[in-house]
Coordinates of C-alpha atoms and ligand atoms in Angstrom, one line a residue:
X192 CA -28.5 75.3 53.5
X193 CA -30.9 76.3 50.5
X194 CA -31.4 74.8 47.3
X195 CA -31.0 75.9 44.0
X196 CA -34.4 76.4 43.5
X197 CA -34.7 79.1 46.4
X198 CA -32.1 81.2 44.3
X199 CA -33.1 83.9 42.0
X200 CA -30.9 83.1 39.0
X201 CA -32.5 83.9 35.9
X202 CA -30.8 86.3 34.2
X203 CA -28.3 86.2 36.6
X204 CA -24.7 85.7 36.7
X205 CA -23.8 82.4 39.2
X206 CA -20.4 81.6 40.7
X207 CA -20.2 77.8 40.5
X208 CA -17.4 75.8 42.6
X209 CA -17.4 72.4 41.7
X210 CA -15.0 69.8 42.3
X211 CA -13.4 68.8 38.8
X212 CA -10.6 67.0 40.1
X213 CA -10.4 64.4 38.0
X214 CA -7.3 61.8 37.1
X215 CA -5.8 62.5 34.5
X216 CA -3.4 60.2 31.7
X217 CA 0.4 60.9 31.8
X218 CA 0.2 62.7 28.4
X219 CA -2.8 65.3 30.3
X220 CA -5.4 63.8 28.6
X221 CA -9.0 62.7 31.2
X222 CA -8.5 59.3 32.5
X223 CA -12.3 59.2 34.0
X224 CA -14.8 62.2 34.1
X225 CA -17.1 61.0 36.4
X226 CA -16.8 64.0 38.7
X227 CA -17.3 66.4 35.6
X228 CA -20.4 64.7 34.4
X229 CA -21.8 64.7 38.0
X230 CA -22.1 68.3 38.0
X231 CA -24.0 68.7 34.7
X232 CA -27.3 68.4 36.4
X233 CA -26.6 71.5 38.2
X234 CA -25.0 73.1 35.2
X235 CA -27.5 72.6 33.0
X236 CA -30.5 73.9 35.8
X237 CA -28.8 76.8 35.3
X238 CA -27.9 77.3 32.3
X239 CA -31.4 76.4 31.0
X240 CA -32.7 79.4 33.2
X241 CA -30.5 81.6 31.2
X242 CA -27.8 82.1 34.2
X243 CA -24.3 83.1 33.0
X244 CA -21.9 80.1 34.6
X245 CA -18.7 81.0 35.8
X246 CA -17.2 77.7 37.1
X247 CA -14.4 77.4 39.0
X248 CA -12.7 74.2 40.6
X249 CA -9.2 73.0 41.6
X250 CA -7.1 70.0 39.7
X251 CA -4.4 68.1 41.7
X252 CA -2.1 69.9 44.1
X253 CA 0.2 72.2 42.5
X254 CA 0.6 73.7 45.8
X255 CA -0.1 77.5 44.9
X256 CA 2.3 77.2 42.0
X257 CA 1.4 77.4 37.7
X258 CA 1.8 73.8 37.3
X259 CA 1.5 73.6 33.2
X260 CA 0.5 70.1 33.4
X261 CA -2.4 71.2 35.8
X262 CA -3.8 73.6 33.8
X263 CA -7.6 73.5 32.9
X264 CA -7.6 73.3 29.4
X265 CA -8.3 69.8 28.9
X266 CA -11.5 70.2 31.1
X267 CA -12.8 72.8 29.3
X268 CA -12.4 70.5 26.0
X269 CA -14.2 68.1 27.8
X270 CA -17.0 70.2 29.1
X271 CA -17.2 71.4 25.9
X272 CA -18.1 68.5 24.5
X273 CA -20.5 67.0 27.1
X274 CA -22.5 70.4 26.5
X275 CA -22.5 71.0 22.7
X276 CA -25.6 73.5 23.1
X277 CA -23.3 75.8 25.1
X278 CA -20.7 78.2 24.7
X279 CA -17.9 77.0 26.6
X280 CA -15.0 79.9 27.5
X281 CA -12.2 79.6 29.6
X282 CA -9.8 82.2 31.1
X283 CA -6.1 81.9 32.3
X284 CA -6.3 83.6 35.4
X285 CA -8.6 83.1 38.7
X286 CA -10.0 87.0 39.9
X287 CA -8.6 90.2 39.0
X288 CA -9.0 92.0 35.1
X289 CA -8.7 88.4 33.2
X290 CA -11.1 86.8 34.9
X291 CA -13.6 89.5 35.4
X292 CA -13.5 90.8 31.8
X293 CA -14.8 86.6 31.2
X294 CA -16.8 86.9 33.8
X295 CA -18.6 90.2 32.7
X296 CA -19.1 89.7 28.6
X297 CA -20.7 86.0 29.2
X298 CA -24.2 86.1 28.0
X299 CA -27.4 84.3 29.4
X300 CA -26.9 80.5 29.3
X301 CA -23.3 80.0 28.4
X302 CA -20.3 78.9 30.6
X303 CA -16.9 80.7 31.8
X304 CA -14.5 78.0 33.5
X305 CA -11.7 79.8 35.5
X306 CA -8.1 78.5 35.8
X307 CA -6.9 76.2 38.3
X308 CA -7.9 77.5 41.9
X309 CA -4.9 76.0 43.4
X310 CA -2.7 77.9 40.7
X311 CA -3.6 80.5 43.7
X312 CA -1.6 80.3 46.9
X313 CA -4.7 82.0 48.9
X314 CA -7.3 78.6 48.0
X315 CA -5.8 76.6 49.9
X316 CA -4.9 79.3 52.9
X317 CA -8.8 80.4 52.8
X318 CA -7.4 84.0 51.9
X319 CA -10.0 86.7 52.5
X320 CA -8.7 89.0 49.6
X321 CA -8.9 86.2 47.3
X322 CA -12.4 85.1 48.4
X323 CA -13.4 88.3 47.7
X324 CA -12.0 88.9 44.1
X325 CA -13.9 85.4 43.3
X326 CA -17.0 86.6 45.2
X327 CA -17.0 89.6 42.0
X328 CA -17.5 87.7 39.7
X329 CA -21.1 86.4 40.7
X330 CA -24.6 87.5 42.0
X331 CA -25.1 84.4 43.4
X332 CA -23.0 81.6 44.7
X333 CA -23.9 77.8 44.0
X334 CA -21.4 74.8 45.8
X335 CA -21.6 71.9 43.9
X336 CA -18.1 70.6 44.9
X337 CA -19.1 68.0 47.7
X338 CA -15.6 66.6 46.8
X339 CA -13.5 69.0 48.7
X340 CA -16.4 70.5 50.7
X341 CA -14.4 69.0 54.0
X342 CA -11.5 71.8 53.3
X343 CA -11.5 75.1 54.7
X344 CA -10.3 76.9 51.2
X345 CA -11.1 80.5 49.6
X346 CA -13.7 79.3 47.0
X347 CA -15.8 76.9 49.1
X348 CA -15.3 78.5 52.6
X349 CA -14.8 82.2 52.7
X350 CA -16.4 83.0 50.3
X351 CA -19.9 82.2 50.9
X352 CA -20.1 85.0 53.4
X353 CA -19.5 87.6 50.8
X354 CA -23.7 86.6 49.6
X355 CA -25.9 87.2 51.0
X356 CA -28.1 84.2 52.5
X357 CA -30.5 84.5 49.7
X358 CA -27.7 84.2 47.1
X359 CA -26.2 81.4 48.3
X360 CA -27.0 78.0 48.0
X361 CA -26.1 73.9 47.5
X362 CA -26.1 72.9 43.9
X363 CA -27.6 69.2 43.0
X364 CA -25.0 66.9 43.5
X365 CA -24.2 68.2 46.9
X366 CA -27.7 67.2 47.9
X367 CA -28.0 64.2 46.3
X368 CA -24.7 62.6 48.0
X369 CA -26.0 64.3 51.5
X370 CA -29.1 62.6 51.1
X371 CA -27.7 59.6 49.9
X372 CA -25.8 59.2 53.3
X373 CA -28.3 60.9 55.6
X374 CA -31.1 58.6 54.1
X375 CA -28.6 55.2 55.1
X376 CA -27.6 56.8 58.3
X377 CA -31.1 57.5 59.6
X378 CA -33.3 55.4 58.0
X379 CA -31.3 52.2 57.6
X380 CA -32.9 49.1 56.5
X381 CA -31.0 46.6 58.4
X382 CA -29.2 45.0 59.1
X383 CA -27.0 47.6 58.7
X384 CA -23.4 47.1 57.9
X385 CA -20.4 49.3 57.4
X386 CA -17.2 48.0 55.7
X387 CA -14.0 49.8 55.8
X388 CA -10.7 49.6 54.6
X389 CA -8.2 51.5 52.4
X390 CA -5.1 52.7 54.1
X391 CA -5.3 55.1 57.1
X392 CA -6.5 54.0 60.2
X393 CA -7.0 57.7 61.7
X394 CA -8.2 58.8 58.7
X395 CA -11.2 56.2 59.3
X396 CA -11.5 56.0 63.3
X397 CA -13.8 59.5 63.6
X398 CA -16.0 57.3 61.2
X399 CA -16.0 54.1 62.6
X400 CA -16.9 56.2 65.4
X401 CA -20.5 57.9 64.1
X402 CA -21.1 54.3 63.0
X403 CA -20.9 52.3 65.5
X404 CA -24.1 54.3 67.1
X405 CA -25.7 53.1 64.1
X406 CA -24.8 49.8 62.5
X407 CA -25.2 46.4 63.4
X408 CA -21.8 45.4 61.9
X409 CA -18.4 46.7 60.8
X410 CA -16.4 44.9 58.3
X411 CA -12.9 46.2 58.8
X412 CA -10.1 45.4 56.1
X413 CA -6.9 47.0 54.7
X414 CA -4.7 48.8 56.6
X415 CA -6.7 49.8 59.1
X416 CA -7.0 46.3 60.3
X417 CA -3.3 45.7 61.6
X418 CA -3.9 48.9 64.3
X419 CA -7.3 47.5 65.8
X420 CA -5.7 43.9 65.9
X421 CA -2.4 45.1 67.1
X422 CA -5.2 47.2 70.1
X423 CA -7.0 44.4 70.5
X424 CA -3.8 42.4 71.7
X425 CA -3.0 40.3 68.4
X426 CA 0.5 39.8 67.2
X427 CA 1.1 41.6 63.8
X428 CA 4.3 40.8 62.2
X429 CA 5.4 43.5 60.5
X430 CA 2.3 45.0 59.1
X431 CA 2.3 48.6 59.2
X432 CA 0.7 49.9 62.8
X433 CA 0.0 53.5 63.6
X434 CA 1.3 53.9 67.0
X435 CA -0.9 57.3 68.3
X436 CA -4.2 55.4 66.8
X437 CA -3.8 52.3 68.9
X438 CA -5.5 54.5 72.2
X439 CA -8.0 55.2 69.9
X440 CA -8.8 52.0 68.0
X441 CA -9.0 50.6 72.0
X442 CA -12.0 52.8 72.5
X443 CA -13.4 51.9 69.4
X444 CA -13.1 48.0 70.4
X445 CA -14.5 48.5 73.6
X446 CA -17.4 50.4 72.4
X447 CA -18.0 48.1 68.9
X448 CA -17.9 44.7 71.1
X449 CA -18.5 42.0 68.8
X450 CA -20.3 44.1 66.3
X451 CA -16.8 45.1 64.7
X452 CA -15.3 42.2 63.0
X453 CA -11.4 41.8 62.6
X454 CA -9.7 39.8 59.6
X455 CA -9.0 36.3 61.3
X456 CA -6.5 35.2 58.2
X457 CA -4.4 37.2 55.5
X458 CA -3.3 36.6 51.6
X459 CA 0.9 36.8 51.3
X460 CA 2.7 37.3 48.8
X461 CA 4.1 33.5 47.8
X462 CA 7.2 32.6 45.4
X463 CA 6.1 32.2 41.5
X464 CA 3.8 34.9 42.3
X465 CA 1.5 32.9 43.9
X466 CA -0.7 34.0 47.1
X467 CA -0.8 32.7 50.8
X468 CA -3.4 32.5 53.1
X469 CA -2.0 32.5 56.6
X470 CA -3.8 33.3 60.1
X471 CA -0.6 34.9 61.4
X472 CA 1.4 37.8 60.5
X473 CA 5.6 36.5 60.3
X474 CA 7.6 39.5 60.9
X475 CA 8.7 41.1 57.3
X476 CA 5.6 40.0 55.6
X477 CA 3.2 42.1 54.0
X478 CA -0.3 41.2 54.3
X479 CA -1.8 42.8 51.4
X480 CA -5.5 41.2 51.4
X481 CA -8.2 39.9 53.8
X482 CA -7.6 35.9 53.9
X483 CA -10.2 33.4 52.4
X484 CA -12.1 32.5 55.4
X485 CA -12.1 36.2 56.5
X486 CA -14.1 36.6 53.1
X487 CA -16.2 34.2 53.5
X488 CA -17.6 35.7 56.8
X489 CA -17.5 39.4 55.4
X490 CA -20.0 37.5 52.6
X491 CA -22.3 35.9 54.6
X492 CA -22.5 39.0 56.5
X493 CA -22.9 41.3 53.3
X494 CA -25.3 38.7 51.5
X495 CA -28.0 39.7 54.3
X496 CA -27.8 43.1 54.7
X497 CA -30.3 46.0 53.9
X498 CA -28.0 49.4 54.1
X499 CA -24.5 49.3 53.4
X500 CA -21.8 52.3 54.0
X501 CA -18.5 51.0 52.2
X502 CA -15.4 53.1 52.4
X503 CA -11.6 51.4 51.6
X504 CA -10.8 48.6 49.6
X505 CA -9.9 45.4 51.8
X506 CA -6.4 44.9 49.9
X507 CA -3.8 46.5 47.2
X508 CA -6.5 46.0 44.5
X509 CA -3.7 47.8 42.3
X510 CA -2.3 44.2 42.2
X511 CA -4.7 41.9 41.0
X512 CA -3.1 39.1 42.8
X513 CA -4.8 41.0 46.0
X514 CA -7.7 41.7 44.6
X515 CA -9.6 38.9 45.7
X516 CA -11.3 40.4 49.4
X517 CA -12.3 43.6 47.8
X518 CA -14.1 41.2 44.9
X519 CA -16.0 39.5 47.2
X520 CA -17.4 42.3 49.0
X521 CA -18.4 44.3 46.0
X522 CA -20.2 40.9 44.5
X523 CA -21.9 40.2 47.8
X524 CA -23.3 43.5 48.4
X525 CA -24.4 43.4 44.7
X526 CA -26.3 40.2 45.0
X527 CA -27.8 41.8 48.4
X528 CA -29.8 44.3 46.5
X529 CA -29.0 46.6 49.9
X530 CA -28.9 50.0 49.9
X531 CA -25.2 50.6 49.3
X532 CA -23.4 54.0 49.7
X533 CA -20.1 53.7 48.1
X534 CA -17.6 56.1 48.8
X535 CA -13.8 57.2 48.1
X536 CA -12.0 57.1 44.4
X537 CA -10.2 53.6 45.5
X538 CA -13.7 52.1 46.7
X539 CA -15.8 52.7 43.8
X540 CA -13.4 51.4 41.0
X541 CA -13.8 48.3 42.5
X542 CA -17.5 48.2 41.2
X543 CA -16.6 49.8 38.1
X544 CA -13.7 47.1 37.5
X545 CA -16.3 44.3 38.0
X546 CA -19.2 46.1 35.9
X547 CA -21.1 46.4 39.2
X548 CA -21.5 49.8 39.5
X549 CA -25.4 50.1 38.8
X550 CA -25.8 47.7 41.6
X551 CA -25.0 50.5 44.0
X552 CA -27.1 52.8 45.1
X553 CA -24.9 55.9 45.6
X554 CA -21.4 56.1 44.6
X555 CA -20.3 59.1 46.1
X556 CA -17.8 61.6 44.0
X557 CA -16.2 62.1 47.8
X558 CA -13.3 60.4 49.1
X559 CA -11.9 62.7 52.3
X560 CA -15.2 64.4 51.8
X561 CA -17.7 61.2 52.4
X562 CA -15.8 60.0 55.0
X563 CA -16.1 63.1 56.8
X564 CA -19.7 63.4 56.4
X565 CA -20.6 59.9 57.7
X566 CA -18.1 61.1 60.9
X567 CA -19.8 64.6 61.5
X568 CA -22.8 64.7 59.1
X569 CA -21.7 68.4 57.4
X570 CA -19.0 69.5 56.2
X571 CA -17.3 73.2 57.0
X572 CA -17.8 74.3 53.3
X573 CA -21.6 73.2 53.7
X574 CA -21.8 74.8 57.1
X575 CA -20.6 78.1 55.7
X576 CA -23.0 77.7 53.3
X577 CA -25.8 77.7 55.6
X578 CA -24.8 80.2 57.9
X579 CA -26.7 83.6 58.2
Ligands
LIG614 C1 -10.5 64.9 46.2 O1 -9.9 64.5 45.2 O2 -10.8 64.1 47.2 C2 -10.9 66.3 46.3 O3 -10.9 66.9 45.1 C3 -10.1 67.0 47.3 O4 -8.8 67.1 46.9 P1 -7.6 67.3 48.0 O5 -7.6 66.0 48.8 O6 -6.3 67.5 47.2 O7 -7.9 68.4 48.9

């Protein structure tokens, strides 16, 4: 997988998938653009060489249909104003006449954004005839959307093959948040301790997984947690168990030994809108945090470390009443000074609620995407990429 400064761009016209799939306000306006300024870097490398940009990403799911409140205007505005020296365009349409006549009349060093990809029922089914009507409308193709690089769709998959290996390559942000996680994975200062929590357990278990050959410990929180306790023999009330993991999360038990650490107490919700601690799960009762003394070990733990892969809050931080585990491991990995990979949009608000964000190393723009890149170390977007 090349670089963008093995490409020939000057002059040129680029493709450019990136992943601008950001939240939006209920009246359409950008709730956080984090994901649009990641990609400026790479924009702005290009642009700078006096490449003609058409950019191209997906927003929400609007499952192949024209979903007026996913349309891309409101990103255009935005990039727009993050790059004032630029022309910014925009075109209603994804290939065919509209978006070629864009595509075509853009001079050196200004900016086409297509509509939304998904808008297209062949993105998401990797259609060939629609990977090819995108692969018109540039000379060379640059990925920059490590975000959705774990899907097997038109713009980041099948297309790559329609450039040639010397036209194709990995735009900045992809590398740094490869880097990011192949630099903690291999070269860990330890210890070296993964935390993970959020809310599906088989979502995380491939992870846990590539881990556990690596790290010295794994914090496990959230939902997750009920399926290995529930494997490992513990009662669990009513807390939500995935029934075709539990196989699974035996293997991973047996392999972790006493390097994966369970929650050994759980916050409740209590009358008055108070909160519980208990160290059993009653039947009907969500547990909807890691318990006090479970946090205190998870700090200790986190206080010492040197690398630090954290994926899934430990609670419903939506409710700040269950906020309280997820705190605690943001603040202790802070005052570590480790080398912390963040990833997943749940994860790293939690450092941006608390004003700890800087005190991350990486906060990855990935949420399927990172956890499937710890698991298998590529992606299939990256591997297509990459291959000849
Ligand atoms: C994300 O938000 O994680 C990426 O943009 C991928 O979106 P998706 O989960 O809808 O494929």
């Amino acid at each position: 997988m090349q670089g963008l400064e093995s490409l020939h761009i000057e002059g040129r016209r680029a493709l450019v998938r990136v992943d601008f799939n950001v939240p939006l306000h209920d009246d359409g306006t950008i709730r956080d653009d984090t994901r649009i300024r990641a990609a400026l870097p790479t924009l702005e490398y290009l642009l700078q060489r006096d490449c003609a940009c058409v950019v191209a990403t997906h927003l929400g799911r609007p499952g192949g249909q024209r979903i007026e409140d996913l349309r891309i205007d409101p990103i255009a505005s935005r990039l727009a104003d993050l790059l004032p020296d630029r022309a910014v365009q925009h075109c209603d349409d994804i290939t065919g006449e509209t978006a070629q006549s864009m595509a075509y009349a853009l001079r050196p060093g200004t900016l086409g954004l297509l509509q939304n990809l998904r808008f297209h029922p062949g993105e998401e089914a990797d259609d060939p005839d629609l990977a090819a009507g995108l692969a018109q409308l540039g000379d060379v193709y640059v990925n920059d959307a490590f975000a959705v690089c774990h899907r097997r769709h038109a713009s980041v998959y099948s297309v790559a093959r329609h450039f040639p290996a010397a036209d194709r390559a990995a735009g900045l942000l992809v590398r740094r948040e490869t880097q990011a996680i192949d630099g903690a994975m291999d070269q860990p200062a330890r210890p070296f301790v993964a935390v993970i929590g959020g809310a599906k357990v088989s979502d995380k278990i491939a992870a846990m997984r590539a881990l556990l050959d690596r790290v010295d410990h794994v914090l496990v929180g959230g939902v997750p947690a009920f399926t290995l306790l529930k494997a490992r023999g513990d009662d669990v009330g009513g807390a939500p168990v995935e029934e075709d993991q539990l196989d699974a999360a035996r293997q991973l038990l047996d392999k972790a030994g006493d390097r994966l650490l369970l929650p050994v107490d759980h916050a409740v919700p209590a009358p008055r809108d108070d909160v519980l601690t208990v160290d059993m799960l009653p039947a009907g009762v969500a547990a909807l945090d890691i318990g006090a003394e479970t946090s205190t070990r998870y700090r200790q733990i986190l206080e010492q470390a040197g690398t630090v892969i954290w994926n899934g809050p430990m609670g419903y931080v939506e409710d700040p009443r269950f906020f309280a585990g997820s705190r605690t491991v943001a603040r202790a990995i802070a005052r570590s000074g480790a080398n912390a990979i963040v990833g997943g949009g749940d994860t790293t608000g939690i450092p941006q609620r608390l004003g700890l964000l800087d005190a991350m190393t990486h906060v990855s723009t990935g949420g399927g995407a990172f956890l499937s890149y710890v698991a298998h170390r590529t992606l299939p977007a990256l591997q297509a990429l990459g291959d000849e």
